[in-house]
């Protein structure tokens, strides 16, 4: 019998939000040059897809790494409710100073979910559109959060 | 190293019920998945093989061979089956996505003729999947 493989549970969620990419550290001209259309002062929106992956032992009684009802409630309370149908830089305090690029959205979501009590958060992946996706995984170095 | 992934889809039914728990506890823990008549999913299975391309054929593994292995080991066992009753390895287990993915891993591990089994990803629905790997990926990534 082969060794038990390392197992992850993956779950996807969706939220819709607007953002504007604008850095207070850059001039108006530089902002326009760096962010292009994404610097439009009135903002614009995306249908985001959030993918989270958790590891942990598979409970013998339930066959689960974590109960989906617990996971869904946690992600909904900490990410979907505060982000869905919001303007990220205006309504999510973490993005008042930090530019709400999807790189930074990934890192912020990771910080919000890493305390989940029933399993270990391994990675957060966010699709900003069907063509752009970003991933932030546990143990990565070089980030301002680590 | 090159990673080759083949996808197959199968449809199956299951239910979650642990005889060690009371009827009430089963309903509380498993919710709708505890419906005694079962329910079904269209499963999507991605199998990833890691290896170096053969210098002559340019292939990590002949996809035809992988297709045959998946047909024999997985599709014939699970497609259009009631997993709890018709797959013997799952009879004393709850056939969650995690446990079905682990069974698929054990059915494939050691049977891949070239390259090595790198990852099994089983989607129970587009929004729920389980991954099995030999060991955690470096830094938790893919």
mmCIF file of C-alpha atoms in Angstrom:
data_model
loop_
_atom_site.group_PDB
_atom_site.id
_atom_site.type_symbol
_atom_site.label_atom_id
_atom_site.label_comp_id
_atom_site.label_asym_id
_atom_site.label_seq_id
_atom_site.Cartn_x
_atom_site.Cartn_y
_atom_site.Cartn_z
ATOM 1 C CA UNK A 1 0.000 0.000 0.000
ATOM 2 C CA UNK A 2 1.444 3.332 -1.038
ATOM 3 C CA UNK A 3 2.070 6.055 1.514
ATOM 4 C CA UNK A 4 -0.855 8.372 2.169
ATOM 5 C CA UNK A 5 -0.419 11.372 -0.107
ATOM 6 C CA UNK A 6 -0.276 14.976 1.068
ATOM 7 C CA UNK A 7 -3.833 16.220 0.544
ATOM 8 C CA UNK A 8 -5.311 19.670 0.033
ATOM 9 C CA UNK A 9 -8.878 20.883 -0.125
ATOM 10 C CA UNK A 10 -9.592 23.606 -2.697
ATOM 11 C CA UNK A 11 -12.643 25.840 -2.724
ATOM 12 C CA UNK A 12 -13.709 28.686 -5.024
ATOM 13 C CA UNK A 13 -15.748 31.783 -4.279
ATOM 14 C CA UNK A 14 -16.733 34.836 -6.272
ATOM 15 C CA UNK A 15 -17.014 38.515 -5.520
ATOM 16 C CA UNK A 16 -17.539 41.651 -7.570
ATOM 17 C CA UNK A 17 -15.728 44.834 -6.640
ATOM 18 C CA UNK A 18 -14.367 48.052 -8.048
ATOM 19 C CA UNK A 19 -10.926 49.504 -7.615
ATOM 20 C CA UNK A 20 -8.657 52.252 -8.827
ATOM 21 C CA UNK A 21 -4.927 51.776 -9.112
ATOM 22 C CA UNK A 22 -3.306 54.939 -7.862
ATOM 23 C CA UNK A 23 -0.157 55.294 -5.778
ATOM 24 C CA UNK A 24 0.294 58.273 -3.472
ATOM 25 C CA UNK A 25 4.041 57.798 -3.976
ATOM 26 C CA UNK A 26 3.813 58.668 -7.680
ATOM 27 C CA UNK A 27 2.949 61.921 -9.491
ATOM 28 C CA UNK A 28 -0.310 62.212 -11.466
ATOM 29 C CA UNK A 29 1.666 61.710 -14.678
ATOM 30 C CA UNK A 30 3.534 58.699 -13.371
ATOM 31 C CA UNK A 31 0.301 57.148 -12.088
ATOM 32 C CA UNK A 32 -1.225 57.592 -15.512
ATOM 33 C CA UNK A 33 1.819 56.093 -17.207
ATOM 34 C CA UNK A 34 2.174 53.117 -14.818
ATOM 35 C CA UNK A 35 -1.466 52.141 -14.368
ATOM 36 C CA UNK A 36 -2.985 53.322 -17.673
ATOM 37 C CA UNK A 37 -6.756 52.833 -17.804
ATOM 38 C CA UNK A 38 -6.705 51.383 -14.290
ATOM 39 C CA UNK A 39 -5.880 54.895 -13.019
ATOM 40 C CA UNK A 40 -9.248 56.271 -14.193
ATOM 41 C CA UNK A 41 -10.256 58.464 -11.200
ATOM 42 C CA UNK A 42 -13.767 57.008 -11.051
ATOM 43 C CA UNK A 43 -12.531 53.419 -10.760
ATOM 44 C CA UNK A 44 -13.686 50.315 -12.591
ATOM 45 C CA UNK A 45 -14.751 46.811 -11.557
ATOM 46 C CA UNK A 46 -14.108 43.109 -11.953
ATOM 47 C CA UNK A 47 -15.799 39.792 -11.272
ATOM 48 C CA UNK A 48 -13.157 38.216 -9.074
ATOM 49 C CA UNK A 49 -12.800 34.492 -8.452
ATOM 50 C CA UNK A 50 -11.082 33.499 -5.223
ATOM 51 C CA UNK A 51 -9.505 30.052 -4.866
ATOM 52 C CA UNK A 52 -8.247 28.904 -1.467
ATOM 53 C CA UNK A 53 -6.342 25.705 -0.695
ATOM 54 C CA UNK A 54 -6.113 24.217 2.795
ATOM 55 C CA UNK A 55 -4.144 21.235 4.112
ATOM 56 C CA UNK A 56 -4.609 19.097 7.188
ATOM 57 C CA UNK A 57 -5.308 15.558 8.271
ATOM 58 C CA UNK A 58 -8.384 13.923 6.744
ATOM 59 C CA UNK A 59 -10.651 13.235 9.703
ATOM 60 C CA UNK A 60 -11.442 9.506 9.882
ATOM 61 C CA UNK A 61 -15.024 10.061 11.077
ATOM 62 C CA UNK A 62 -16.016 12.639 8.457
ATOM 63 C CA UNK A 63 -13.569 12.010 5.584
ATOM 64 C CA UNK A 64 -12.906 15.754 5.535
ATOM 65 C CA UNK A 65 -9.954 18.099 5.968
ATOM 66 C CA UNK A 66 -12.488 20.644 7.123
ATOM 67 C CA UNK A 67 -16.247 20.893 7.096
ATOM 68 C CA UNK A 68 -17.303 23.047 4.137
ATOM 69 C CA UNK A 69 -20.018 24.760 6.135
ATOM 70 C CA UNK A 70 -17.371 26.041 8.594
ATOM 71 C CA UNK A 71 -15.030 27.076 5.792
ATOM 72 C CA UNK A 72 -17.734 28.837 3.781
ATOM 73 C CA UNK A 73 -18.931 30.759 6.837
ATOM 74 C CA UNK A 74 -15.371 31.880 7.647
ATOM 75 C CA UNK A 75 -14.525 32.986 4.102
ATOM 76 C CA UNK A 76 -17.887 34.701 3.669
ATOM 77 C CA UNK A 77 -17.529 36.643 6.900
ATOM 78 C CA UNK A 78 -13.877 37.634 6.424
ATOM 79 C CA UNK A 79 -13.619 38.175 2.681
ATOM 80 C CA UNK A 80 -16.785 37.906 0.632
ATOM 81 C CA UNK A 81 -19.023 40.118 2.823
ATOM 82 C CA UNK A 82 -16.459 42.912 3.233
ATOM 83 C CA UNK A 83 -15.294 42.818 -0.436
ATOM 84 C CA UNK A 84 -18.374 41.970 -2.515
ATOM 85 C CA UNK A 85 -20.007 44.937 -4.268
ATOM 86 C CA UNK A 86 -17.571 47.342 -2.649
ATOM 87 C CA UNK A 87 -15.038 49.860 -3.785
ATOM 88 C CA UNK A 88 -11.850 48.278 -2.479
ATOM 89 C CA UNK A 89 -9.804 51.425 -1.824
ATOM 90 C CA UNK A 90 -12.782 53.322 -0.371
ATOM 91 C CA UNK A 91 -14.450 50.618 1.705
ATOM 92 C CA UNK A 92 -11.748 48.133 2.728
ATOM 93 C CA UNK A 93 -9.448 49.890 5.199
ATOM 94 C CA UNK A 94 -6.415 47.771 4.214
ATOM 95 C CA UNK A 95 -6.444 49.398 0.767
ATOM 96 C CA UNK A 96 -6.569 53.032 1.903
ATOM 97 C CA UNK A 97 -2.761 53.151 1.880
ATOM 98 C CA UNK A 98 -1.980 50.050 -0.188
ATOM 99 C CA UNK A 99 -2.766 50.015 -3.927
ATOM 100 C CA UNK A 100 -5.524 47.414 -4.538
ATOM 101 C CA UNK A 101 -3.715 45.512 -7.262
ATOM 102 C CA UNK A 102 -4.692 41.865 -7.339
ATOM 103 C CA UNK A 103 -1.219 41.006 -5.993
ATOM 104 C CA UNK A 104 -2.073 43.014 -2.881
ATOM 105 C CA UNK A 105 -5.628 41.641 -2.801
ATOM 106 C CA UNK A 106 -4.146 38.109 -2.648
ATOM 107 C CA UNK A 107 -1.859 39.027 0.238
ATOM 108 C CA UNK A 108 -4.675 40.760 2.142
ATOM 109 C CA UNK A 109 -6.979 37.766 1.703
ATOM 110 C CA UNK A 110 -4.192 35.450 2.870
ATOM 111 C CA UNK A 111 -3.808 37.531 6.044
ATOM 112 C CA UNK A 112 -7.561 37.382 6.659
ATOM 113 C CA UNK A 113 -7.812 33.594 6.216
ATOM 114 C CA UNK A 114 -4.543 32.294 7.678
ATOM 115 C CA UNK A 115 -6.102 32.152 11.158
ATOM 116 C CA UNK A 116 -8.747 29.611 10.082
ATOM 117 C CA UNK A 117 -8.851 27.262 13.073
ATOM 118 C CA UNK A 118 -9.650 23.929 11.376
ATOM 119 C CA UNK A 119 -6.982 23.607 8.631
ATOM 120 C CA UNK A 120 -3.772 25.201 7.374
ATOM 121 C CA UNK A 121 -4.074 27.811 4.630
ATOM 122 C CA UNK A 122 -1.595 26.818 1.914
ATOM 123 C CA UNK A 123 -2.405 29.244 -0.901
ATOM 124 C CA UNK A 124 -4.714 31.972 -2.124
ATOM 125 C CA UNK A 125 -5.253 32.462 -5.842
ATOM 126 C CA UNK A 126 -7.328 35.319 -7.236
ATOM 127 C CA UNK A 127 -8.513 35.605 -10.820
ATOM 128 C CA UNK A 128 -9.123 39.266 -11.592
ATOM 129 C CA UNK A 129 -10.437 38.342 -15.032
ATOM 130 C CA UNK A 130 -10.370 35.035 -16.858
ATOM 131 C CA UNK A 131 -7.014 36.143 -18.309
ATOM 132 C CA UNK A 132 -5.208 37.347 -15.164
ATOM 133 C CA UNK A 133 -4.608 35.372 -12.007
ATOM 134 C CA UNK A 134 -2.361 35.866 -8.999
ATOM 135 C CA UNK A 135 -1.300 33.446 -6.295
ATOM 136 C CA UNK A 136 0.182 33.883 -2.834
ATOM 137 C CA UNK A 137 1.339 30.792 -0.950
ATOM 138 C CA UNK A 138 2.400 30.023 2.591
ATOM 139 C CA UNK A 139 6.056 30.463 3.480
ATOM 140 C CA UNK A 140 6.903 32.773 0.619
ATOM 141 C CA UNK A 141 9.669 35.177 1.359
ATOM 142 C CA UNK A 142 10.234 38.742 0.287
ATOM 143 C CA UNK A 143 6.748 39.978 1.000
ATOM 144 C CA UNK A 144 6.094 42.906 3.250
ATOM 145 C CA UNK A 145 3.823 40.703 5.333
ATOM 146 C CA UNK A 146 6.350 37.998 6.213
ATOM 147 C CA UNK B 1 11.206 18.778 -15.473
ATOM 148 C CA UNK B 2 8.013 18.893 -17.520
ATOM 149 C CA UNK B 3 4.527 18.401 -16.089
ATOM 150 C CA UNK B 4 1.938 16.691 -18.265
ATOM 151 C CA UNK B 5 -1.724 16.785 -17.288
ATOM 152 C CA UNK B 6 -4.557 14.665 -18.614
ATOM 153 C CA UNK B 7 -8.185 15.370 -17.743
ATOM 154 C CA UNK B 8 -11.044 12.861 -17.650
ATOM 155 C CA UNK B 9 -14.610 13.304 -16.485
ATOM 156 C CA UNK B 10 -16.901 10.841 -14.804
ATOM 157 C CA UNK B 11 -20.336 10.966 -13.221
ATOM 158 C CA UNK B 12 -21.117 9.171 -9.999
ATOM 159 C CA UNK B 13 -23.398 9.256 -6.986
ATOM 160 C CA UNK B 14 -22.577 9.086 -3.300
ATOM 161 C CA UNK B 15 -23.829 9.928 0.161
ATOM 162 C CA UNK B 16 -22.112 10.782 3.420
ATOM 163 C CA UNK B 17 -23.109 8.684 6.403
ATOM 164 C CA UNK B 18 -21.046 7.479 9.336
ATOM 165 C CA UNK B 19 -22.725 4.530 11.129
ATOM 166 C CA UNK B 20 -20.794 5.404 14.305
ATOM 167 C CA UNK B 21 -22.787 8.652 14.573
ATOM 168 C CA UNK B 22 -26.477 9.028 15.425
ATOM 169 C CA UNK B 23 -28.964 9.960 12.704
ATOM 170 C CA UNK B 24 -29.102 13.471 14.131
ATOM 171 C CA UNK B 25 -25.330 13.851 14.218
ATOM 172 C CA UNK B 26 -25.074 12.590 10.637
ATOM 173 C CA UNK B 27 -27.532 15.251 9.519
ATOM 174 C CA UNK B 28 -25.759 17.971 11.477
ATOM 175 C CA UNK B 29 -22.263 17.084 10.209
ATOM 176 C CA UNK B 30 -23.071 16.154 6.621
ATOM 177 C CA UNK B 31 -26.198 18.227 5.914
ATOM 178 C CA UNK B 32 -27.780 17.562 2.512
ATOM 179 C CA UNK B 33 -24.988 15.101 1.679
ATOM 180 C CA UNK B 34 -26.568 12.744 4.232
ATOM 181 C CA UNK B 35 -29.729 12.224 2.112
ATOM 182 C CA UNK B 36 -30.137 8.409 2.317
ATOM 183 C CA UNK B 37 -30.889 8.029 -1.374
ATOM 184 C CA UNK B 38 -27.618 9.667 -2.395
ATOM 185 C CA UNK B 39 -26.950 12.390 -4.942
ATOM 186 C CA UNK B 40 -24.523 12.781 -7.805
ATOM 187 C CA UNK B 41 -21.789 14.903 -9.340
ATOM 188 C CA UNK B 42 -19.968 15.337 -12.591
ATOM 189 C CA UNK B 43 -16.416 14.782 -11.412
ATOM 190 C CA UNK B 44 -13.467 16.163 -13.307
ATOM 191 C CA UNK B 45 -10.117 14.501 -12.696
ATOM 192 C CA UNK B 46 -6.756 16.024 -13.607
ATOM 193 C CA UNK B 47 -3.752 13.739 -13.392
ATOM 194 C CA UNK B 48 -0.316 15.342 -13.620
ATOM 195 C CA UNK B 49 2.816 13.356 -14.476
ATOM 196 C CA UNK B 50 6.288 14.842 -13.982
ATOM 197 C CA UNK B 51 9.290 13.804 -16.032
ATOM 198 C CA UNK B 52 11.852 14.611 -18.680
ATOM 199 C CA UNK B 53 10.809 14.269 -22.325
ATOM 200 C CA UNK B 54 12.239 11.155 -23.990
ATOM 201 C CA UNK B 55 15.008 12.286 -26.389
ATOM 202 C CA UNK B 56 13.575 10.158 -29.220
ATOM 203 C CA UNK B 57 9.811 10.667 -28.901
ATOM 204 C CA UNK B 58 9.795 14.051 -27.160
ATOM 205 C CA UNK B 59 7.211 12.686 -24.729
ATOM 206 C CA UNK B 60 7.212 12.421 -20.941
ATOM 207 C CA UNK B 61 4.665 9.632 -21.291
ATOM 208 C CA UNK B 62 2.616 8.434 -24.242
ATOM 209 C CA UNK B 63 -0.815 9.997 -23.669
ATOM 210 C CA UNK B 64 -2.475 6.902 -25.127
ATOM 211 C CA UNK B 65 -0.985 4.815 -22.328
ATOM 212 C CA UNK B 66 -2.134 7.296 -19.697
ATOM 213 C CA UNK B 67 -5.599 7.340 -21.245
ATOM 214 C CA UNK B 68 -5.772 3.533 -21.057
ATOM 215 C CA UNK B 69 -4.603 3.499 -17.434
ATOM 216 C CA UNK B 70 -7.219 6.084 -16.475
ATOM 217 C CA UNK B 71 -9.911 4.157 -18.333
ATOM 218 C CA UNK B 72 -8.999 0.872 -16.656
ATOM 219 C CA UNK B 73 -8.237 2.082 -13.137
ATOM 220 C CA UNK B 74 -10.670 4.972 -12.704
ATOM 221 C CA UNK B 75 -13.403 5.177 -15.319
ATOM 222 C CA UNK B 76 -14.401 1.515 -15.217
ATOM 223 C CA UNK B 77 -14.480 1.602 -11.415
ATOM 224 C CA UNK B 78 -16.253 4.901 -10.880
ATOM 225 C CA UNK B 79 -18.092 6.195 -13.944
ATOM 226 C CA UNK B 80 -21.866 5.948 -13.537
ATOM 227 C CA UNK B 81 -21.474 4.123 -10.231
ATOM 228 C CA UNK B 82 -22.807 4.631 -6.728
ATOM 229 C CA UNK B 83 -19.455 5.108 -5.000
ATOM 230 C CA UNK B 84 -20.544 3.939 -1.530
ATOM 231 C CA UNK B 85 -21.879 0.616 -2.774
ATOM 232 C CA UNK B 86 -19.992 -0.172 -5.953
ATOM 233 C CA UNK B 87 -16.416 0.808 -5.161
ATOM 234 C CA UNK B 88 -15.186 -1.694 -2.542
ATOM 235 C CA UNK B 89 -12.316 0.535 -1.351
ATOM 236 C CA UNK B 90 -14.851 3.196 -0.311
ATOM 237 C CA UNK B 91 -17.280 0.936 1.522
ATOM 238 C CA UNK B 92 -15.975 1.721 4.995
ATOM 239 C CA UNK B 93 -15.040 5.316 4.162
ATOM 240 C CA UNK B 94 -16.966 8.538 3.663
ATOM 241 C CA UNK B 95 -16.599 9.200 -0.094
ATOM 242 C CA UNK B 96 -15.687 12.871 0.274
ATOM 243 C CA UNK B 97 -13.670 14.589 -2.404
ATOM 244 C CA UNK B 98 -10.573 14.133 -0.195
ATOM 245 C CA UNK B 99 -11.098 10.369 0.193
ATOM 246 C CA UNK B 100 -11.980 9.754 -3.467
ATOM 247 C CA UNK B 101 -8.882 11.729 -4.541
ATOM 248 C CA UNK B 102 -6.752 9.640 -2.169
ATOM 249 C CA UNK B 103 -8.185 6.428 -3.562
ATOM 250 C CA UNK B 104 -7.468 7.617 -7.118
ATOM 251 C CA UNK B 105 -3.896 8.455 -6.058
ATOM 252 C CA UNK B 106 -3.408 4.951 -4.608
ATOM 253 C CA UNK B 107 -4.916 3.335 -7.729
ATOM 254 C CA UNK B 108 -2.504 5.217 -10.010
ATOM 255 C CA UNK B 109 0.658 5.348 -7.906
ATOM 256 C CA UNK B 110 3.155 2.771 -9.139
ATOM 257 C CA UNK B 111 1.280 2.163 -12.402
ATOM 258 C CA UNK B 112 2.668 5.041 -14.455
ATOM 259 C CA UNK B 113 5.203 3.501 -16.875
ATOM 260 C CA UNK B 114 7.356 6.598 -17.350
ATOM 261 C CA UNK B 115 7.648 9.835 -15.414
ATOM 262 C CA UNK B 116 6.244 10.013 -11.891
ATOM 263 C CA UNK B 117 2.772 10.686 -10.592
ATOM 264 C CA UNK B 118 2.985 14.314 -9.423
ATOM 265 C CA UNK B 119 -0.540 15.407 -8.591
ATOM 266 C CA UNK B 120 -4.105 14.160 -8.638
ATOM 267 C CA UNK B 121 -6.705 16.941 -8.638
ATOM 268 C CA UNK B 122 -10.313 15.856 -8.357
ATOM 269 C CA UNK B 123 -13.095 18.395 -8.875
ATOM 270 C CA UNK B 124 -16.410 17.365 -7.338
ATOM 271 C CA UNK B 125 -17.878 20.566 -8.761
ATOM 272 C CA UNK B 126 -16.231 23.616 -10.358
ATOM 273 C CA UNK B 127 -15.972 25.204 -6.889
ATOM 274 C CA UNK B 128 -14.710 22.259 -4.850
ATOM 275 C CA UNK B 129 -11.645 20.101 -5.383
ATOM 276 C CA UNK B 130 -9.029 18.034 -3.585
ATOM 277 C CA UNK B 131 -5.361 17.716 -4.497
ATOM 278 C CA UNK B 132 -3.090 14.789 -3.657
ATOM 279 C CA UNK B 133 0.684 15.016 -3.957
ATOM 280 C CA UNK B 134 3.581 12.905 -2.754
ATOM 281 C CA UNK B 135 4.768 15.732 -0.533
ATOM 282 C CA UNK B 136 3.925 19.385 0.028
ATOM 283 C CA UNK B 137 4.938 21.556 -2.914
ATOM 284 C CA UNK B 138 7.838 23.907 -2.152
ATOM 285 C CA UNK B 139 6.473 26.946 -0.343
ATOM 286 C CA UNK B 140 2.948 25.614 -0.577
ATOM 287 C CA UNK B 141 2.589 26.512 -4.259
ATOM 288 C CA UNK B 142 1.648 24.362 -7.210
#
